mmCIF file of C-alpha atoms and ligand atoms in Angstrom:
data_model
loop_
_atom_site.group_PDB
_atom_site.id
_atom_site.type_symbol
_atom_site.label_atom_id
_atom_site.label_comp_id
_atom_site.label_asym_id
_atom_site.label_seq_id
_atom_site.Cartn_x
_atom_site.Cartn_y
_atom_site.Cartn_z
ATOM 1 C CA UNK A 1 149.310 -66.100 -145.045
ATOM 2 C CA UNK A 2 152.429 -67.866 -146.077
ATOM 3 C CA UNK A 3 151.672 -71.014 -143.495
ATOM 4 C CA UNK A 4 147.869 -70.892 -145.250
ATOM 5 C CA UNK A 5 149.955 -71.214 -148.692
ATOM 6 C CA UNK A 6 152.192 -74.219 -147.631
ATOM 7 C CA UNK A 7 149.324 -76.205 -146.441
ATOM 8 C CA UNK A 8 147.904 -75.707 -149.549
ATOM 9 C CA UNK A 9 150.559 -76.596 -151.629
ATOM 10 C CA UNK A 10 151.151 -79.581 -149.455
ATOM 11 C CA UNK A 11 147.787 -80.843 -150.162
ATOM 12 C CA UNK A 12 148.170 -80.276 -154.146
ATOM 13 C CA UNK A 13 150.810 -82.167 -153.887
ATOM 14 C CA UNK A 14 149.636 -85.424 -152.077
ATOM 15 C CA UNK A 15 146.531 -85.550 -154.229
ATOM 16 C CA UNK A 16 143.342 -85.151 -153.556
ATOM 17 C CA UNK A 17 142.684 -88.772 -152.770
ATOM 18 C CA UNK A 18 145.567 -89.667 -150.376
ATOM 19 C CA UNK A 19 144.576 -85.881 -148.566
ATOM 20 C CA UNK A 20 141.303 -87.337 -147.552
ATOM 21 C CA UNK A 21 139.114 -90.207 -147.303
ATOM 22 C CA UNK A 22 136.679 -90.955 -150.224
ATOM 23 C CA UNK A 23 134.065 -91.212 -147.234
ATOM 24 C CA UNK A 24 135.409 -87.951 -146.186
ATOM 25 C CA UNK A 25 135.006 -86.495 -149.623
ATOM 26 C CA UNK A 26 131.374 -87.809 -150.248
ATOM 27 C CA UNK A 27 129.957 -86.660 -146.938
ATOM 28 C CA UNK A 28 131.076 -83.337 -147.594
ATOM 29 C CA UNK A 29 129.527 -83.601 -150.507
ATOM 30 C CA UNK A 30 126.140 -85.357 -149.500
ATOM 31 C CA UNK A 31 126.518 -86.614 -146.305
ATOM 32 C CA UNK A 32 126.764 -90.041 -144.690
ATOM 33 C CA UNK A 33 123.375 -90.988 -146.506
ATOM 34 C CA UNK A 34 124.850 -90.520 -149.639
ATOM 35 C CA UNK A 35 126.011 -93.946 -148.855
ATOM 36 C CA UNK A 36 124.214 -95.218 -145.822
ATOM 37 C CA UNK A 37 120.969 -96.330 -145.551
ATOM 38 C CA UNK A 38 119.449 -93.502 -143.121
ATOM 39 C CA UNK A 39 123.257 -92.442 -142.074
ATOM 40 C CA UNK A 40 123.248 -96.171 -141.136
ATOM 41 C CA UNK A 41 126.071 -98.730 -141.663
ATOM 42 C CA UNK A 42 124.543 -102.254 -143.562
ATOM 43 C CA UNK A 43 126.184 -105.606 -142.451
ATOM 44 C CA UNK A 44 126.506 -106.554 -145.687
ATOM 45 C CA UNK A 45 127.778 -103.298 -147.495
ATOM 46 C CA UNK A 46 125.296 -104.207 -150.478
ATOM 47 C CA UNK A 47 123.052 -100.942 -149.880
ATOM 48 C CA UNK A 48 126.619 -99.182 -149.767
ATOM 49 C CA UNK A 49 127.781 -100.887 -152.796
ATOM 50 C CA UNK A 50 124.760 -100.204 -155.111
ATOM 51 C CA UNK A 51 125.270 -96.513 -154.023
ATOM 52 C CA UNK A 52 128.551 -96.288 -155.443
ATOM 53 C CA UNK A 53 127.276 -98.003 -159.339
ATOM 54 C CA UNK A 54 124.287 -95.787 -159.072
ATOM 55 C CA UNK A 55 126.541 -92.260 -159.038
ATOM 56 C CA UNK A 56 129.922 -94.117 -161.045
ATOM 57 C CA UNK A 57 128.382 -97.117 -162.841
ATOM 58 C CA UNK A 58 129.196 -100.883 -163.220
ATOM 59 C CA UNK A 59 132.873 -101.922 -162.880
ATOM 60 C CA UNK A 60 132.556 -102.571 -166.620
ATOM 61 C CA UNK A 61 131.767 -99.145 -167.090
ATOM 62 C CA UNK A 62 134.423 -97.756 -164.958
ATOM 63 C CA UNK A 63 138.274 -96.272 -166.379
ATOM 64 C CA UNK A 64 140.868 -98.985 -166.076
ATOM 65 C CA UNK A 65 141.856 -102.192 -165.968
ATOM 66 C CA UNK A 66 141.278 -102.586 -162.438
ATOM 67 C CA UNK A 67 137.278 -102.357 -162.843
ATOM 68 C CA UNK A 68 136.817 -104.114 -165.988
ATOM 69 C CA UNK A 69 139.345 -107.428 -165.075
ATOM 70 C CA UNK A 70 136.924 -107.730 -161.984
ATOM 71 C CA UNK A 71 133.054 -106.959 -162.898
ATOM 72 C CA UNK A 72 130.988 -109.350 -161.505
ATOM 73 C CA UNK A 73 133.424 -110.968 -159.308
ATOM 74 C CA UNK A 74 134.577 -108.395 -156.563
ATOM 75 C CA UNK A 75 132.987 -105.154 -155.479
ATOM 76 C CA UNK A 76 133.541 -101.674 -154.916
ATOM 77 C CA UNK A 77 134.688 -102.037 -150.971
ATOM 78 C CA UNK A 78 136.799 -104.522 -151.847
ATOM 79 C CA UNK A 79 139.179 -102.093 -152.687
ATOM 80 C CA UNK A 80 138.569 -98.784 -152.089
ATOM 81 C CA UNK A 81 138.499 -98.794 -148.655
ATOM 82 C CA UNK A 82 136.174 -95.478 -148.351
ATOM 83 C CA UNK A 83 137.110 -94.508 -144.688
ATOM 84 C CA UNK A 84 141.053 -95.072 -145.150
ATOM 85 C CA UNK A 85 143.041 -92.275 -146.690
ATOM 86 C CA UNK A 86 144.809 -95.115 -148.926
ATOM 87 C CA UNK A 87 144.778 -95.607 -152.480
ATOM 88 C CA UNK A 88 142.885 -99.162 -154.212
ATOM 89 C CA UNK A 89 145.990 -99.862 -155.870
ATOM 90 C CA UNK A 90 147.290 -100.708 -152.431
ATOM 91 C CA UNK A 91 145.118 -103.641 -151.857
ATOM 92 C CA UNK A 92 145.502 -105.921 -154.770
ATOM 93 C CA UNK A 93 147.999 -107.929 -152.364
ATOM 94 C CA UNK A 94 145.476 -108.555 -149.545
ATOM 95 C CA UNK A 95 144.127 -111.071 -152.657
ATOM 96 C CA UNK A 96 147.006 -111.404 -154.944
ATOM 97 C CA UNK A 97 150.570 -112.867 -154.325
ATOM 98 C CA UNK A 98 152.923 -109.773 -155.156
HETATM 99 C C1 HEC B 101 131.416 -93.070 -150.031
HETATM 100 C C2 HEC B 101 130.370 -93.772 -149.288
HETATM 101 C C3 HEC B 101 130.363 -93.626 -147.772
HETATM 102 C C4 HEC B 101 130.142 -92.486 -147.033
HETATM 103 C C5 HEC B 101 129.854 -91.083 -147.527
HETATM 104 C C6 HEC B 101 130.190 -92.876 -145.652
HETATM 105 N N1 HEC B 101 130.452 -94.218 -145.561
HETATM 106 FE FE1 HEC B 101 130.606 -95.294 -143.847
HETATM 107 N N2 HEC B 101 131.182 -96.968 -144.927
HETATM 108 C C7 HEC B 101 131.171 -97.045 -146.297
HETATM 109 C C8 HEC B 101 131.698 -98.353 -146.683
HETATM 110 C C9 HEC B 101 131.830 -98.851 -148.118
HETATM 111 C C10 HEC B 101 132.026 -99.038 -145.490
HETATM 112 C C11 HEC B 101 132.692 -100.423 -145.368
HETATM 113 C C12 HEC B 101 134.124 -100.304 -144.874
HETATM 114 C C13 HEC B 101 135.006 -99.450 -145.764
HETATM 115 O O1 HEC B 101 135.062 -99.686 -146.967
HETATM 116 O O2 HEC B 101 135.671 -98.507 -145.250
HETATM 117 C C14 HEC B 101 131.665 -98.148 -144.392
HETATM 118 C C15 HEC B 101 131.784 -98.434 -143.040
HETATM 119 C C16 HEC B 101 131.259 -97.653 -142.018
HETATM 120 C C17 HEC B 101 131.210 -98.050 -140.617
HETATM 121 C C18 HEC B 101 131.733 -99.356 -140.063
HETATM 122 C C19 HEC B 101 130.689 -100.401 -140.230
HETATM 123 C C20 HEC B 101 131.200 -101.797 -139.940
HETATM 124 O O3 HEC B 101 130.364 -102.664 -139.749
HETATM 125 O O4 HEC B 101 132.425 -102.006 -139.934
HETATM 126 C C21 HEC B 101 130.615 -97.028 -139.926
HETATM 127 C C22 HEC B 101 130.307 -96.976 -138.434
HETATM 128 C C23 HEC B 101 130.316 -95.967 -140.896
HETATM 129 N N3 HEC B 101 130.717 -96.396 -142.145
HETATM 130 C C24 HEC B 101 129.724 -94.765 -140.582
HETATM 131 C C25 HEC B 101 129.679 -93.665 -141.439
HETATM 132 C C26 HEC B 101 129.313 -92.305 -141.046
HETATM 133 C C27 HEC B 101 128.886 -91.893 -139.640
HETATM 134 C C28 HEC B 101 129.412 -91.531 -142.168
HETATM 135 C C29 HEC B 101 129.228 -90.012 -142.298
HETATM 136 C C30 HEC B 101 130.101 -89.206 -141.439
HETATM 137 C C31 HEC B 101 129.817 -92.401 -143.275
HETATM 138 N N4 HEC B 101 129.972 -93.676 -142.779
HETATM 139 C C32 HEC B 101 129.992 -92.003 -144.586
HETATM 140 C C33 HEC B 101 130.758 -96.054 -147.168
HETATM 141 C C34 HEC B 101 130.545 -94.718 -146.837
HETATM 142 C C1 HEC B 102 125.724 -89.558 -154.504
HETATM 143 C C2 HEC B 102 126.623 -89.980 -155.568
HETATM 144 C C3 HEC B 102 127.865 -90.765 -155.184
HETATM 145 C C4 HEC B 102 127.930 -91.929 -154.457
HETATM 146 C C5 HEC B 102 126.796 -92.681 -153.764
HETATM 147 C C6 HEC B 102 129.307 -92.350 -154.491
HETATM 148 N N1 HEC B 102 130.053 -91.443 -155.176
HETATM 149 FE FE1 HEC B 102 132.075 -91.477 -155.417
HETATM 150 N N2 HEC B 102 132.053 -89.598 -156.195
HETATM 151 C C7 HEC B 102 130.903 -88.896 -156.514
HETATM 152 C C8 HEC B 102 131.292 -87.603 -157.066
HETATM 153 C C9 HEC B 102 130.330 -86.518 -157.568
HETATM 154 C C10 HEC B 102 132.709 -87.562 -157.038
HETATM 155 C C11 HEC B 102 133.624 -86.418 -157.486
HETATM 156 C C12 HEC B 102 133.712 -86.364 -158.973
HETATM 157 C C13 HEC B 102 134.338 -87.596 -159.520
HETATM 158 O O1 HEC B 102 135.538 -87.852 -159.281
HETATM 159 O O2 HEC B 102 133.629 -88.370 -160.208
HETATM 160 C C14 HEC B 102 133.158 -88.843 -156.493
HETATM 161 C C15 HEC B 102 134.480 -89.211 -156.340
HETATM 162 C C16 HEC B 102 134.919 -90.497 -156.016
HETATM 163 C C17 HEC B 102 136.299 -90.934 -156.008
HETATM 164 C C18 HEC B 102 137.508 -90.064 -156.298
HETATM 165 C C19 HEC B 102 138.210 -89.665 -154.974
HETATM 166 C C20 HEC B 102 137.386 -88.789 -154.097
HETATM 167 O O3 HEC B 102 137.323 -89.054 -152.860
HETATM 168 O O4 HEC B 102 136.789 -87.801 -154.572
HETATM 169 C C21 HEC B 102 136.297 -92.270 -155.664
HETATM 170 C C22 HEC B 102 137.491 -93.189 -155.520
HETATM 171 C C23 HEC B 102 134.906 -92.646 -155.442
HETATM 172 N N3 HEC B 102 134.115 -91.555 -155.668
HETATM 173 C C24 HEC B 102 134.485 -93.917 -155.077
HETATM 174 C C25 HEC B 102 133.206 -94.203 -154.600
HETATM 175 C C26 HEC B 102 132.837 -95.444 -153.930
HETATM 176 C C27 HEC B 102 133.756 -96.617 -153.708
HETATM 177 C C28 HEC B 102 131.517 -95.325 -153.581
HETATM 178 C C29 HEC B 102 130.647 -96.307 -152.806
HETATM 179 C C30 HEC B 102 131.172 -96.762 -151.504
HETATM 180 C C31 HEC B 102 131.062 -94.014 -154.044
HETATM 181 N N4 HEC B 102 132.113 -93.374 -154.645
HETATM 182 C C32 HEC B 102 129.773 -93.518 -153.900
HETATM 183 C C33 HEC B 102 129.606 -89.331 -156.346
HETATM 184 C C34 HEC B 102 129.222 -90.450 -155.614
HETATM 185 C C1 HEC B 103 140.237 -104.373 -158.077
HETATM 186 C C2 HEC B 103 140.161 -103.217 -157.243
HETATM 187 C C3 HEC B 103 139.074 -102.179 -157.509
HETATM 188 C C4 HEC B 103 137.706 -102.377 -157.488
HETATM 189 C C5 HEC B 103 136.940 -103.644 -157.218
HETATM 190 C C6 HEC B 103 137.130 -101.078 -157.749
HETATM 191 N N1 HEC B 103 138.099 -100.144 -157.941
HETATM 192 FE FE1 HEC B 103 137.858 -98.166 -158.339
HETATM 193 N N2 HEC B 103 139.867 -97.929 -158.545
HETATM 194 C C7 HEC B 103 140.811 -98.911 -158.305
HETATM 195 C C8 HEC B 103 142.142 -98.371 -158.556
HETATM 196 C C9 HEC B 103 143.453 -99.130 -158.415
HETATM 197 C C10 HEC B 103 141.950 -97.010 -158.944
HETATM 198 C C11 HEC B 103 143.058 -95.995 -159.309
HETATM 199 C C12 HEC B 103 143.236 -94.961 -158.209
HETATM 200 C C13 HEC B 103 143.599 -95.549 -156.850
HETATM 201 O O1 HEC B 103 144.563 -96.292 -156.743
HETATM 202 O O2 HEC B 103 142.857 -95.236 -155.883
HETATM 203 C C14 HEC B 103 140.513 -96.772 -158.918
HETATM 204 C C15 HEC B 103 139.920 -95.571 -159.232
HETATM 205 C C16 HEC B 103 138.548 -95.300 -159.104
HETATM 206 C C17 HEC B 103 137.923 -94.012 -159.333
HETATM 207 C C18 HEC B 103 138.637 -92.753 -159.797
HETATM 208 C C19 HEC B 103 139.360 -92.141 -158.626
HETATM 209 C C20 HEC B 103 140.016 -90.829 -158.987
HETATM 210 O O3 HEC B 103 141.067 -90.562 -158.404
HETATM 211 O O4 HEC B 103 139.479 -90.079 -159.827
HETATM 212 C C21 HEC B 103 136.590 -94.144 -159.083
HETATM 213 C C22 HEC B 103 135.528 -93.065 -159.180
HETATM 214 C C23 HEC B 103 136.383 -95.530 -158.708
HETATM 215 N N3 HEC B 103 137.597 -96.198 -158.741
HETATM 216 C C24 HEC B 103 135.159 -96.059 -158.394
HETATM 217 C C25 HEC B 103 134.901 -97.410 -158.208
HETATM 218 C C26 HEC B 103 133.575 -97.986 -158.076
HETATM 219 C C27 HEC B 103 132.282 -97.187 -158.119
HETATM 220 C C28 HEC B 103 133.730 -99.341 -157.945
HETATM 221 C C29 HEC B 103 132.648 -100.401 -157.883
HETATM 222 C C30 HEC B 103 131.658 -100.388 -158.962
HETATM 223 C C31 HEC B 103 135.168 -99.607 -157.973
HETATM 224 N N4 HEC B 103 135.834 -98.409 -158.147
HETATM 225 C C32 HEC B 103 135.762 -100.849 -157.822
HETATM 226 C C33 HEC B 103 140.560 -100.196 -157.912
HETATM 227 C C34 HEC B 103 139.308 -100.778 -157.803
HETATM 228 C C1 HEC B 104 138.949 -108.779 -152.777
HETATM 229 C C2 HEC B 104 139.928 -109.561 -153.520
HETATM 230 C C3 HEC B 104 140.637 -108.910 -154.702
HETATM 231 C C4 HEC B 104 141.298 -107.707 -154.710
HETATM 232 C C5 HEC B 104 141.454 -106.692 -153.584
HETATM 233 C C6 HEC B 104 141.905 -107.587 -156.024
HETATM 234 N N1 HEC B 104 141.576 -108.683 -156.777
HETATM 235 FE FE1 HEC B 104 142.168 -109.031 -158.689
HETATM 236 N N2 HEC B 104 140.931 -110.656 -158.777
HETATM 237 C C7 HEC B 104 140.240 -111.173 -157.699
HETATM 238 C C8 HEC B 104 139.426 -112.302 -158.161
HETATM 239 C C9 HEC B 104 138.499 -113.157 -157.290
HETATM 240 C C10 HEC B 104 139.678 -112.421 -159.548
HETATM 241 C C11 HEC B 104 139.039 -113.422 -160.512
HETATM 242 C C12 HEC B 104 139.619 -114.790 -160.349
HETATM 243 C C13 HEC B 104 140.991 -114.860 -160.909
HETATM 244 O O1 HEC B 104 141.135 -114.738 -162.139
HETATM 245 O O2 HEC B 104 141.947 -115.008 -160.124
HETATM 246 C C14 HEC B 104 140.651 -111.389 -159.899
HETATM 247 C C15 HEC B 104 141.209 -111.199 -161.151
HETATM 248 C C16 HEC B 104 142.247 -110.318 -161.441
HETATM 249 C C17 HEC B 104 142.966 -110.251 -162.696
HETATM 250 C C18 HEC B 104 142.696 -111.130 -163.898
HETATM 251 C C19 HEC B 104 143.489 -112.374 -163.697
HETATM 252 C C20 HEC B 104 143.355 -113.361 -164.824
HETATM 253 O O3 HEC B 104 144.028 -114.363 -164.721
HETATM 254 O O4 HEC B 104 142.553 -113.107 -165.737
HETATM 255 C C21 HEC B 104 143.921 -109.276 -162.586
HETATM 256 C C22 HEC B 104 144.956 -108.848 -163.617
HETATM 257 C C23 HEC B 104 143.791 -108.712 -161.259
HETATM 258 N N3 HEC B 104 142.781 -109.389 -160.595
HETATM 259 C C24 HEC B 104 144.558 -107.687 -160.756
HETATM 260 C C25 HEC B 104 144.281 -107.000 -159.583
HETATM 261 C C26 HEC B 104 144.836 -105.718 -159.208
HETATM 262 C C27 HEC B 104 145.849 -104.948 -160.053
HETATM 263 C C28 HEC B 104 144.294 -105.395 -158.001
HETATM 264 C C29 HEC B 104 144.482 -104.118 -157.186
HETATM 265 C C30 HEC B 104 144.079 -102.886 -157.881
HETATM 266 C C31 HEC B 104 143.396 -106.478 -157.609
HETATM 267 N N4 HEC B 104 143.420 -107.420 -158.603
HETATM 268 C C32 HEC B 104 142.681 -106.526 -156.428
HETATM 269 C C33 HEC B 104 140.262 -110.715 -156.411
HETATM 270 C C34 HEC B 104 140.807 -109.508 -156.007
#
């Protein structure tokens, strides 16, 4: 019981997005078609990408400066890489100088 509890606690503590993937997350959720084509991987990621405005809306729609300094010109996968346990904010210097 106690071990059950410190997991737990662990995992409050990380947050929910570094505990798990956000491809992790969905496919509990809805599975991998929630995003894929037929469970499918696109070459492109468009198919994937549309998914994501379809259930969260446009960048311009989205929280935060992060979305709304980049609608139009970047999309969602560019950041959030959904099958890494890592936060977007860690990938603004794979474009940016820091
Ligand atoms: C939240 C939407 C989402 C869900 C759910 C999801 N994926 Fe993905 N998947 C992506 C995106 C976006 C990429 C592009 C790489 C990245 O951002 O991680 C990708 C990449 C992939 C790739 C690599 C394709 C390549 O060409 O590099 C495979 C294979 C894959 N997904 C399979 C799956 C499987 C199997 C499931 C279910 C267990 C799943 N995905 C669930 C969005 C999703
Ligand atoms: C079928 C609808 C649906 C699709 C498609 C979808 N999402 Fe989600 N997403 C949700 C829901 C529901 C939640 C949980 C509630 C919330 O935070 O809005 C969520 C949560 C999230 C979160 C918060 C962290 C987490 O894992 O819960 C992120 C980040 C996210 N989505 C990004 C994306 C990205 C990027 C894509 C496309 C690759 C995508 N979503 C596709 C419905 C969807
Ligand atoms: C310029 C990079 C960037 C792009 C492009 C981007 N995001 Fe984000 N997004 C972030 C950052 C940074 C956060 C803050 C949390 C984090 O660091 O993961 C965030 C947070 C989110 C959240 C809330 C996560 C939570 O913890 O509740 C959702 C949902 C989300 N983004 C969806 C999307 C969708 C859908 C798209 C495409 C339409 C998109 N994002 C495009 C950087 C980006
Ligand atoms: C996939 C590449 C890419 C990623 C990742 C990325 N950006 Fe950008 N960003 C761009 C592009 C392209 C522009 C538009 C052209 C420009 O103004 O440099 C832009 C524009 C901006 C601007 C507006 C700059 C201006 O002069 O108006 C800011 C601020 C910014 N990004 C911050 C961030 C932050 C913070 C992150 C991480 C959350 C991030 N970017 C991630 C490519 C990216």
């Amino acid at each position: 019981m106690l071990k059950v509890l410190g997991l737990t606690v662990l995992l409050s503590f990380s947050g929910a997005v570094l505990a798990t993937s956000v491809a992790d997350s969905h496919t509990e959720m809805a599975g991998c078609e929630s995003c894929h084509q037929d469970g499918a991987p696109s070459s492109d990621m468009a198919y994937e990408n549309e998914t994501c405005i379809s259930c969260h809306g446009s960048m311009k729609e989205l929280e935060g400066d992060a979305h709304k300094q980049h609608d139009g010109v970047i999309t969602c996968s560019d950041c959030h890489v959904v099958h890494e346990a890592s936060p977007a904010s860690g990938s603004c210097t794979s474009c940016h100088q820091p």
